[in-house]
XYZ file of C-alpha atoms in Angstrom:
698
model
C 11.936 4.203 25.622
C 12.026 7.099 28.097
C 15.463 7.812 29.409
C 15.822 8.575 33.496
C 18.435 9.900 35.458
C 20.737 12.989 35.407
C 23.429 14.075 32.751
C 21.610 12.721 29.781
C 23.427 13.155 26.563
C 22.718 13.294 22.868
C 24.184 10.908 20.248
C 24.351 11.121 16.489
C 25.470 9.025 13.783
C 25.953 10.610 9.911
C 26.138 7.774 7.056
C 27.521 9.374 4.215
C 26.558 7.435 1.245
C 26.618 7.667 -2.798
C 23.536 9.075 -4.203
C 20.336 6.941 -3.064
C 17.476 7.332 -5.551
C 14.682 9.690 -4.189
C 12.015 7.327 -3.389
C 14.019 5.146 -1.250
C 15.221 7.554 1.167
C 12.300 8.005 3.548
C 12.073 4.124 3.669
C 15.491 3.823 4.689
C 15.499 6.690 7.134
C 12.337 5.102 8.861
C 14.244 1.846 9.082
C 16.852 3.318 10.901
C 14.647 5.216 13.342
C 12.435 1.995 14.206
C 15.896 -0.242 14.094
C 17.505 2.077 16.815
C 14.496 2.259 18.801
C 13.699 -1.442 18.940
C 17.414 -2.423 19.514
C 17.898 0.124 22.279
C 14.653 -1.104 24.156
C 16.002 -4.548 23.759
C 19.141 -3.197 25.472
C 17.756 -1.370 28.087
C 19.103 1.807 27.026
C 17.239 4.905 27.988
C 16.640 7.848 25.510
C 13.847 10.454 24.905
C 13.421 10.083 21.292
C 15.373 9.002 17.767
C 15.136 11.442 14.847
C 16.584 10.839 11.503
C 17.088 13.104 8.604
C 17.723 12.312 5.255
C 19.295 14.019 1.924
C 20.388 12.089 -1.317
C 24.059 11.487 -0.130
C 23.313 11.185 3.769
C 21.390 9.919 6.556
C 21.546 11.928 10.051
C 20.397 10.051 12.930
C 20.078 11.741 16.493
C 19.246 9.755 19.844
C 18.496 12.425 22.078
C 18.465 12.186 25.779
C 20.623 9.221 26.271
C 20.638 7.937 29.687
C 24.416 7.487 31.066
C 24.177 3.858 31.881
C 21.897 1.038 30.448
C 19.917 -1.081 32.617
C 20.229 -4.862 33.223
C 19.167 -7.145 30.537
C 17.983 -10.779 30.876
C 18.392 -12.592 27.658
C 16.174 -15.914 26.756
C 17.560 -18.610 24.554
C 15.153 -21.333 24.045
C 16.240 -24.779 23.332
C 14.379 -28.400 23.002
C 10.594 -29.020 24.045
C 10.621 -30.178 27.491
C 9.234 -33.757 26.081
C 12.596 -33.838 24.027
C 14.682 -32.865 26.893
C 13.727 -35.403 29.513
C 13.278 -39.135 29.470
C 10.243 -40.903 30.924
C 12.214 -41.077 34.411
C 12.846 -37.360 34.396
C 16.560 -37.495 33.572
C 17.936 -34.886 31.053
C 18.285 -36.431 27.333
C 21.392 -35.502 25.120
C 19.316 -32.793 23.478
C 19.089 -31.132 26.901
C 22.634 -31.760 27.575
C 23.844 -30.282 24.482
C 21.630 -27.309 24.900
C 23.134 -26.479 28.388
C 26.719 -27.211 27.152
C 26.303 -24.633 24.163
C 24.942 -21.906 26.786
C 27.858 -22.865 29.279
C 25.599 -23.623 31.890
C 24.405 -26.951 33.938
C 21.050 -28.736 33.073
C 19.981 -27.530 36.738
C 20.095 -23.879 35.659
C 17.643 -24.394 32.817
C 13.945 -23.479 33.270
C 11.004 -24.713 31.348
C 8.727 -21.691 29.935
C 5.339 -21.835 28.206
C 5.377 -20.918 24.556
C 2.854 -20.989 21.795
C 3.599 -24.366 20.575
C 4.248 -25.747 23.650
C 6.803 -26.064 26.713
C 10.453 -25.475 26.079
C 13.780 -25.651 27.957
C 14.976 -21.671 28.214
C 18.312 -20.331 29.529
C 18.078 -16.956 31.246
C 21.332 -15.105 31.360
C 21.231 -11.748 33.190
C 23.715 -9.211 31.984
C 24.509 -5.861 33.809
C 24.182 -2.675 32.398
C 27.114 -0.739 30.820
C 27.993 2.627 29.483
C 25.267 3.685 26.859
C 27.580 5.141 24.447
C 29.752 1.975 24.066
C 26.487 -0.100 23.858
C 25.026 1.935 21.015
C 28.461 1.898 18.885
C 28.474 -1.770 19.401
C 25.006 -2.242 18.185
C 25.103 0.508 15.393
C 26.551 -1.769 12.940
C 23.820 -4.421 13.383
C 21.037 -2.056 13.114
C 22.371 -0.614 9.965
C 22.925 -3.600 8.307
C 19.243 -4.987 9.330
C 17.640 -1.825 7.257
C 15.328 -3.316 4.530
C 16.094 -1.600 1.078
C 13.862 -2.075 -2.133
C 16.891 -2.583 -3.927
C 20.327 -3.463 -1.969
C 23.767 -3.827 -3.204
C 27.226 -4.790 -2.271
C 30.297 -2.715 -3.028
C 32.766 -5.074 -1.617
C 32.754 -8.619 -0.721
C 32.930 -7.917 3.001
C 30.448 -5.172 2.777
C 27.100 -5.128 4.485
C 24.121 -4.802 1.747
C 22.791 -1.359 1.657
C 20.936 0.843 -0.815
C 24.168 2.504 -2.062
C 27.913 2.303 -1.032
C 28.466 3.720 2.540
C 31.568 5.759 2.159
C 32.235 6.859 5.598
C 30.566 6.533 9.035
C 30.665 9.596 11.693
C 29.237 9.480 15.369
C 29.307 11.986 18.229
C 28.423 11.393 21.782
C 28.196 14.109 24.114
C 30.056 16.517 21.694
C 32.907 14.116 21.232
C 33.529 11.401 18.320
C 32.542 8.136 19.077
C 34.131 5.234 16.792
C 31.882 2.797 15.065
C 33.456 -0.217 13.299
C 31.165 -1.304 10.491
C 32.640 -3.965 7.767
C 35.501 -1.605 6.900
C 33.701 1.479 6.366
C 35.996 4.173 7.373
C 35.184 6.252 10.685
C 35.550 9.980 10.379
C 35.664 12.402 13.377
C 34.690 15.019 11.435
C 31.529 15.851 8.743
C 31.565 16.930 5.479
C 29.220 19.193 3.751
C 28.035 19.587 -0.005
C 30.502 17.548 -2.217
C 31.042 20.619 -4.788
C 30.104 23.518 -2.652
C 31.012 22.539 0.942
C 33.979 24.121 2.654
C 36.585 21.939 4.864
C 35.150 19.111 7.106
C 34.141 20.002 10.587
C 33.833 18.643 13.924
C 30.237 19.542 15.457
C 29.898 19.912 19.103
C 26.319 18.934 19.306
C 23.276 18.309 17.209
C 22.488 21.828 16.361
C 26.048 22.802 15.790
C 25.876 19.708 13.060
C 22.751 21.097 11.506
C 24.032 24.721 11.233
C 27.328 23.599 10.371
C 25.785 21.361 7.334
C 23.794 24.820 6.382
C 27.005 26.904 6.073
C 28.298 23.917 3.798
C 25.046 24.323 1.638
C 23.384 21.082 2.848
C 19.961 21.001 4.284
C 19.661 17.966 6.379
C 16.108 17.960 7.293
C 13.862 16.572 4.556
C 10.711 18.570 5.424
C 12.395 22.157 5.812
C 14.026 21.311 2.269
C 10.845 20.821 0.645
C 9.290 23.800 2.459
C 12.284 25.774 0.530
C 11.623 24.161 -2.600
C 7.990 24.871 -2.611
C 8.620 28.308 -1.434
C 10.853 28.844 -4.463
C 8.735 26.977 -6.880
C 5.735 29.427 -5.831
C 7.812 32.529 -5.861
C 8.948 31.878 -9.261
C 5.967 30.781 -10.647
C 4.117 34.078 -9.715
C 6.982 35.796 -11.133
C 6.646 34.242 -14.282
C 2.794 35.119 -14.234
C 1.588 31.719 -13.563
C -0.646 30.185 -10.999
C 1.268 27.845 -8.463
C -0.529 24.203 -8.579
C 0.704 22.205 -5.613
C 2.191 18.541 -6.784
C 2.992 16.702 -3.565
C 4.703 13.985 -5.617
C 6.734 15.869 -7.515
C 7.956 18.013 -4.689
C 8.837 14.679 -2.646
C 10.676 13.273 -5.583
C 12.905 16.805 -6.164
C 13.322 16.899 -2.302
C 15.150 13.578 -2.379
C 17.359 14.699 -5.718
C 18.964 17.736 -3.793
C 20.829 18.240 -0.682
C 20.758 22.554 -1.150
C 17.890 23.638 -3.463
C 18.280 26.274 -5.794
C 15.154 27.167 -7.840
C 15.637 28.543 -11.402
C 13.287 28.712 -14.426
C 13.361 28.627 -18.360
C 11.264 28.915 -21.139
C 10.380 27.345 -24.249
C 9.083 28.085 -27.759
C 5.371 28.952 -27.695
C 4.817 26.559 -30.869
C 5.314 23.616 -28.527
C 2.013 24.823 -26.798
C 0.012 23.163 -29.992
C 1.039 19.730 -28.509
C -1.252 18.009 -26.166
C -0.779 19.751 -22.637
C -0.607 16.152 -21.036
C 2.387 15.251 -23.228
C 4.049 18.707 -22.375
C 3.592 18.094 -18.440
C 4.496 14.547 -18.666
C 8.088 15.439 -20.111
C 8.247 18.064 -17.680
C 7.533 16.497 -14.635
C 8.158 12.484 -15.252
C 11.356 12.748 -17.611
C 13.044 16.108 -16.498
C 11.630 16.667 -12.858
C 10.443 20.222 -13.868
C 7.496 21.880 -12.572
C 5.080 23.201 -15.169
C 3.528 26.824 -15.153
C -0.091 27.089 -15.531
C -1.872 30.425 -16.523
C -5.050 31.701 -14.499
C -7.557 29.825 -16.948
C -5.323 26.470 -16.558
C -3.725 26.170 -19.654
C 0.260 25.886 -19.927
C 2.377 28.925 -20.121
C 5.659 28.393 -22.107
C 7.527 28.352 -19.105
C 9.215 25.710 -16.679
C 10.654 25.875 -13.210
C 13.497 23.488 -11.983
C 15.331 22.943 -8.750
C 19.360 22.692 -9.169
C 21.075 20.981 -6.399
C 24.615 22.896 -6.486
C 24.805 26.735 -5.737
C 25.985 28.072 -9.027
C 27.812 31.532 -9.813
C 26.380 31.653 -13.599
C 22.648 30.580 -13.403
C 22.223 31.745 -16.942
C 24.402 28.887 -18.401
C 22.446 26.191 -15.999
C 19.155 27.758 -17.463
C 20.459 27.505 -21.263
C 21.639 23.896 -20.738
C 17.824 22.798 -19.178
C 16.016 24.836 -22.021
C 18.334 22.834 -24.644
C 17.406 19.534 -22.925
C 13.782 20.383 -22.936
C 13.443 21.648 -26.309
C 15.219 18.629 -27.649
C 12.322 16.343 -25.931
C 9.345 18.441 -26.935
C 10.846 18.425 -30.733
C 10.724 14.685 -30.172
C 7.096 14.703 -29.021
C 6.282 16.937 -31.877
C 7.474 14.356 -34.278
C 5.709 11.301 -32.816
C 2.364 13.374 -32.653
C 2.325 14.275 -36.028
C 3.481 11.005 -37.254
C 0.826 9.371 -35.256
C -2.041 11.453 -36.448
C -1.063 10.331 -40.090
C -2.573 6.510 -39.018
C -6.022 6.604 -37.408
C -6.357 4.159 -34.311
C -8.427 1.713 -35.784
C -5.802 0.775 -38.639
C -3.474 0.194 -35.725
C -5.478 -2.484 -34.033
C -3.724 -5.132 -36.520
C -0.606 -4.300 -34.791
C -1.487 -5.403 -31.466
C -1.386 -8.777 -32.304
C 2.331 -8.583 -32.507
C 2.563 -7.125 -29.163
C 2.381 -9.736 -26.036
C 0.109 -9.024 -23.195
C 1.338 -11.488 -20.692
C 3.352 -14.519 -21.689
C 0.954 -17.352 -21.722
C -2.009 -15.292 -22.440
C -1.675 -14.123 -25.873
C -1.215 -10.667 -27.520
C -3.137 -7.373 -26.612
C -5.447 -7.933 -29.590
C -6.796 -10.908 -27.287
C -6.717 -8.646 -24.555
C -9.062 -6.270 -26.301
C -11.305 -9.203 -27.565
C -11.412 -10.106 -24.056
C -12.217 -6.765 -22.633
C -15.580 -6.376 -25.211
C -16.806 -9.425 -23.639
C -16.030 -8.367 -19.782
C -17.456 -4.885 -20.089
C -20.269 -5.877 -21.806
C -21.149 -8.676 -18.956
C -20.372 -5.963 -16.221
C -22.844 -3.434 -17.805
C -25.709 -6.104 -17.814
C -24.697 -7.199 -14.288
C -24.679 -3.416 -13.118
C -27.978 -2.685 -14.851
C -26.330 -0.067 -17.164
C -28.178 -0.445 -20.453
C -27.839 1.561 -23.698
C -23.908 1.434 -23.356
C -23.369 -1.682 -25.637
C -22.207 0.522 -28.853
C -19.851 2.741 -27.014
C -18.533 0.047 -24.840
C -17.740 -2.208 -27.548
C -16.122 0.358 -29.689
C -14.144 2.100 -26.672
C -13.138 -1.527 -25.574
C -11.949 -2.360 -29.382
C -9.817 0.889 -29.550
C -8.631 0.727 -25.877
C -5.224 -0.460 -26.294
C -4.248 0.754 -29.778
C -2.544 3.728 -28.683
C 0.069 1.244 -27.204
C 1.232 1.015 -30.959
C 1.809 4.967 -31.326
C 5.248 6.287 -31.312
C 4.244 8.766 -28.461
C 3.051 6.077 -25.859
C 6.098 3.942 -26.875
C 8.426 6.929 -26.023
C 6.027 7.974 -23.084
C 4.353 4.995 -21.803
C 2.411 7.198 -19.096
C 0.308 8.865 -21.731
C -1.504 5.501 -22.514
C -5.071 6.103 -22.304
C -4.659 9.992 -22.691
C -3.145 9.920 -26.265
C -5.826 7.299 -26.985
C -8.381 9.756 -26.444
C -6.494 12.469 -28.099
C -5.923 10.496 -31.387
C -9.497 9.191 -31.378
C -10.935 12.796 -31.012
C -8.587 13.619 -33.903
C -10.386 10.466 -35.899
C -13.819 11.891 -35.160
C -14.772 9.013 -33.015
C -17.872 9.614 -30.651
C -17.129 11.583 -27.326
C -18.221 8.890 -25.120
C -15.781 6.438 -26.607
C -12.906 8.838 -26.586
C -13.579 9.441 -22.703
C -13.986 5.901 -22.135
C -10.539 5.074 -23.727
C -8.869 7.506 -21.447
C -10.829 6.671 -18.314
C -10.002 2.854 -18.299
C -6.665 3.649 -16.706
C -8.087 5.649 -13.838
C -7.508 6.124 -10.925
C -3.726 6.450 -12.050
C -2.603 7.018 -8.352
C -3.931 6.675 -5.133
C -5.872 9.819 -4.638
C -6.150 10.867 -8.513
C -9.242 11.306 -10.482
C -11.756 8.708 -11.233
C -13.554 8.140 -14.301
C -16.444 10.910 -14.910
C -18.680 8.663 -17.067
C -20.499 5.217 -16.819
C -18.681 3.764 -20.180
C -15.458 4.996 -19.001
C -16.139 3.344 -15.151
C -16.874 0.173 -16.634
C -14.096 -0.318 -18.942
C -11.964 0.474 -16.157
C -13.155 -2.085 -13.747
C -13.226 -4.545 -16.575
C -9.660 -3.900 -17.527
C -8.740 -4.201 -13.882
C -10.249 -7.278 -12.996
C -9.133 -8.638 -16.352
C -5.682 -7.792 -15.126
C -5.957 -9.242 -11.746
C -7.227 -12.472 -12.873
C -5.041 -12.812 -15.885
C -2.106 -12.607 -13.328
C -3.633 -14.931 -10.729
C -4.473 -17.322 -13.208
C -0.792 -17.256 -14.481
C 0.077 -17.842 -10.818
C 1.799 -14.256 -10.477
C 0.160 -13.148 -7.204
C 1.529 -10.606 -4.826
C 3.532 -11.634 -2.221
C 4.605 -9.711 1.045
C 5.536 -6.160 0.141
C 6.293 -7.239 -3.820
C 3.558 -6.162 -6.131
C 5.609 -5.620 -9.273
C 2.309 -5.491 -11.430
C 0.367 -3.299 -8.956
C -2.535 -5.540 -8.513
C -3.334 -4.020 -5.228
C -3.409 -0.762 -6.575
C -5.546 -1.832 -9.352
C -8.288 -3.361 -6.867
C -8.024 -0.484 -4.884
C -9.181 1.570 -8.011
C -11.680 -1.010 -8.890
C -13.110 -0.740 -5.560
C -13.412 2.961 -5.491
C -14.799 3.231 -9.067
C -17.521 1.107 -7.843
C -18.317 2.847 -5.005
C -18.059 6.196 -6.543
C -20.493 5.146 -9.571
C -22.676 3.121 -7.554
C -22.043 0.024 -9.845
C -23.472 -2.849 -8.057
C -22.232 -6.134 -9.429
C -21.075 -9.765 -7.852
C -17.349 -9.669 -7.733
C -17.065 -13.622 -7.630
C -19.335 -13.754 -10.772
C -17.326 -11.374 -12.720
C -14.040 -12.789 -11.767
C -15.362 -16.267 -12.461
C -16.748 -14.869 -15.900
C -13.110 -13.689 -16.725
C -11.230 -16.842 -15.741
C -13.714 -18.881 -17.645
C -12.982 -16.873 -20.706
C -9.453 -17.147 -20.269
C -9.557 -20.929 -19.707
C -11.388 -21.312 -23.091
C -9.015 -19.254 -24.967
C -7.118 -21.227 -27.461
C -4.084 -18.910 -26.809
C -3.682 -19.305 -22.929
C -1.719 -21.628 -21.066
C -2.901 -24.099 -18.489
C -4.067 -22.080 -15.239
C -1.772 -22.376 -12.091
C -4.790 -23.865 -10.409
C -8.422 -25.014 -10.878
C -10.379 -21.689 -12.040
C -12.864 -22.077 -9.092
C -9.933 -21.978 -6.505
C -8.163 -19.107 -8.575
C -11.747 -17.456 -8.528
C -11.734 -17.623 -4.465
C -8.545 -16.131 -4.441
C -9.301 -13.250 -6.705
C -12.558 -12.668 -4.587
C -10.450 -12.774 -1.277
C -7.789 -10.363 -2.772
C -10.071 -7.778 -3.754
C -12.031 -8.058 -0.287
C -8.823 -7.782 1.430
C -8.363 -4.328 -0.418
C -11.972 -3.483 0.623
C -11.219 -4.057 4.239
C -8.168 -1.575 3.837
C -10.403 1.086 2.114
C -13.469 0.849 4.592
C -10.820 1.208 7.772
C -8.969 3.944 6.358
C -12.348 5.752 5.791
C -13.192 5.256 9.391
C -15.046 1.881 9.745
C -14.426 -0.600 12.519
C -12.400 -3.259 11.208
C -14.646 -6.108 13.268
C -17.459 -4.436 11.535
C -15.986 -4.860 8.053
C -15.135 -8.436 8.910
C -18.661 -8.924 9.734
C -20.131 -7.794 6.568
C -17.750 -9.690 4.631
C -18.051 -12.686 6.343
C -21.842 -12.693 5.567
C -21.617 -12.430 1.760
C -18.873 -10.418 -0.362
C -20.573 -9.510 -3.538
C -21.547 -6.186 -4.809
C -19.207 -3.348 -3.485
C -21.915 -0.602 -2.931
C -24.195 -3.185 -1.318
C -21.395 -4.349 0.931
C -20.625 -0.666 1.966
C -24.502 -0.128 2.506
C -24.720 -3.025 4.861
C -21.400 -1.796 6.761
C -22.893 1.631 7.042
C -26.068 0.152 8.900
C -23.962 -1.884 11.068
C -21.706 1.078 12.007
C -24.869 3.006 12.932
C -26.641 0.276 15.021
C -23.553 -0.520 17.026
C -23.864 3.037 18.442
C -27.224 1.845 20.223
C -26.716 0.537 23.933
C -28.725 -2.490 23.231
C -26.833 -3.539 20.322
C -23.958 -5.420 22.275
C -26.396 -7.703 24.031
C -28.220 -8.429 20.521
C -24.566 -9.414 19.199
C -23.852 -11.563 22.165
C -27.414 -13.369 21.591
C -26.485 -13.872 18.023
C -23.068 -15.638 18.992
C -24.859 -18.189 20.910
C -26.668 -18.999 17.879
C -23.777 -19.104 15.529
C -21.713 -21.255 18.106
C -24.373 -24.072 18.346
C -25.832 -23.938 14.492
C -22.709 -23.580 13.088
C -22.824 -24.327 9.456
C -26.221 -25.863 9.564
C -28.043 -25.204 6.224
C -31.218 -25.293 8.021
C -34.360 -26.739 6.512
C -37.995 -26.596 6.855
C -39.411 -26.008 10.450
C -42.117 -27.949 11.615
C -44.118 -26.420 14.726
C -45.590 -30.105 15.184
C -42.053 -30.869 16.663
C -41.983 -28.166 18.982
C -41.839 -29.284 22.464
C -41.237 -26.037 24.717
C -43.461 -22.866 24.244
C -40.047 -20.939 23.749
C -39.759 -22.777 20.388
C -43.018 -21.348 19.306
C -41.965 -17.912 20.486
C -39.130 -17.956 18.981
C -40.666 -18.917 15.431
C -43.337 -16.222 15.916
C -40.869 -13.559 16.380
C -38.575 -14.663 13.406
C -41.893 -14.489 11.177
C -43.015 -11.523 12.215
C -39.373 -9.937 11.308
C -39.324 -11.841 7.970
C -43.039 -10.462 6.827
C -42.197 -6.859 7.764
C -40.544 -4.472 5.479
C -39.705 -0.670 5.595
C -36.746 1.127 6.671
C -34.098 -0.064 4.664
C -31.039 -2.155 6.408
C -31.116 0.397 9.504
C -34.890 -0.626 10.170
C -34.081 -4.438 9.663
C -31.424 -4.284 12.346
C -33.848 -2.403 14.687
C -36.251 -5.020 14.367
C -33.640 -7.659 15.219
C -33.236 -6.338 18.585
C -36.636 -7.911 19.139
C -35.093 -11.308 18.736
C -32.662 -10.945 21.702
C -35.296 -11.996 24.323
C -36.808 -14.966 22.388
C -33.325 -16.400 21.405
C -32.190 -16.169 25.102
C -35.645 -17.639 26.244
C -35.139 -20.638 23.722
C -31.421 -21.480 25.076
C -32.638 -21.379 28.749
C -35.397 -23.596 28.107
C -34.391 -25.834 25.115
C -31.943 -28.626 24.789
C -30.833 -28.047 21.039
C -28.789 -31.075 20.621
C -31.607 -33.420 21.389
C -31.146 -37.266 21.084
C -33.989 -37.312 18.602
C -32.376 -36.497 15.185
C -35.768 -34.881 14.059
C -36.131 -32.836 16.897
C -32.427 -31.889 16.983
C -32.525 -30.907 13.442
C -35.621 -28.765 13.553
C -34.258 -26.871 16.358
C -31.076 -26.260 14.253
C -33.433 -25.098 11.371
C -34.777 -22.901 13.678
C -31.606 -21.317 14.746
C -30.383 -21.214 10.844
C -33.550 -18.758 10.101
C -32.249 -16.497 12.992
C -29.000 -16.830 11.568
C -30.194 -15.986 7.875
C -31.876 -12.728 9.462
C -28.747 -11.418 10.825
C -26.782 -12.560 7.709
C -28.483 -9.985 5.704
C -26.604 -7.585 7.160
C -23.555 -9.092 8.452
C -22.145 -12.126 10.698
C -22.458 -10.603 13.993
C -20.263 -13.429 15.620
C -17.281 -11.721 14.221
C -17.885 -8.332 16.268
C -15.870 -7.732 19.512
C -18.565 -6.879 22.273
C -18.233 -6.284 25.684
C -18.002 -9.801 27.749
C -15.965 -11.655 25.207
């Protein structure tokens, strides 16, 4: 909401908290920003903009350009429905009287308003605007309490739930402290800097003084500025060590959320550890220690690491030695695990999978791998990838055996990677080794996809099996909750199929997996009938396909039209979508779509049937049939050509509707006309259900 009028002021709030996990801070900051924007709008408080900075130990929220006074506000309170509020003679019922009393009003002051579910009583109370600072101070606790966190906690019985305990709250309006009372949280008229390196608390005169004062006290409040400082330091240190800087956005963001004032340092480790798989070393450095590996120009690892310290130190050498000691111990453990794992070939570890539960109620990982062999073979046949049977069978059999190794047990994110390493050491076929690693790809939203057909097929088989297994047990994602990352797996499945051009029927493959689960002696009864579960799985994957296509630039209604006409092969759906999107660029297409909507509105779910020309009563029926048959017999030009030819149906369809009463009293005539429209519908459904499109005139 834009503020208006003179004498605007800035208001800023700081929440000092105990250390918040790195990944949660941006979400909380967004929640605070949007929460204040929404609430101030409701309270008619004018402002220019809201900004929220965050560090691990504070959230700093600026509301700039606050208007001195809020506008008048009308608050609506809804009561019983009109039918329940008044009797047959129009007199108010107990429900109406009770509602009026609860609002301190007379029944005559109540109004009736239209809502989605009907007409209801409403009491409208107009409140005059007051001084903005006081309004914001009173509203702030409610907004802060309303911020949703992935994991919240209460540190006292009377405290609101928040990500971590709030230790104090500070607020300044127009350069002066503005008291905020919130659940016993101490209010402070001053701000503290870094908990170890900061000097005395200070009283900022304005937002700039607040930010500069924090910097003098070793706190960079702006997360973007902090990330740039970290990246610049890591880049400089990497080059100083003779390495090549390799940007890692995810690690940068994680480290940004761990420090208030970054100090970039580096250390080294023994060269002997470079004999270990590079993936194991980088995983330990990045995932466990939050260190930045140093790579050579050729892409290999150098015996150095760069790390970020969150506290200014006088003796950097001591800090470096401590980090080197920790990393050396972890690398020594990895060295031991690797040497021990190599003593037992993966094939001999297959028996250990029988003791490892896949999902409670769906057997062991041994059962899972046996199922993967069947699913991968089925998928290869559906996608027309012949000659992969031997590779897929072997890769599926060994796919989960690295879960029984010490290295993967200690560092789970190395699953698949170590499977490839160990299978290579055992002399397995190169295609098998690649597929074992690629089964888990993509490991993140924008990470690499499988590079081989065998790896792509095994990856899709693994993901569809995981999704179907969870739905089979009733473990479906809900809202923002998706603990087993089924949405990410569905998106990965889609991207792999599109990237490799693997055209297979999603419903058919899901049905195959579910039937396999249903027949398995180790599985519990499904949460619902398998055909119902199959429909749910198909809808779930179709929903992710919508997201992928819209994110890629497609119109949402075009995607809906394609899916509604049949969701089977993913590349085939994308091809139909591309043809439809291209056709929509034509000026005449909107008119064609409008004509088709008339067809769908009348034909409905009619399955059609044989059309008999003997039952025609109008020449327009004959003309429409002739136009249909011409298109049905014409080929060439692919889907784009087909859509272009469909433009020729507009006039025959419009003429048909102008001259013919479809719902004739004679059942034979009526059904014949419906069958004719069903053939029109089928021609369009080769591409999409155009009735789902938003076209001019709707």
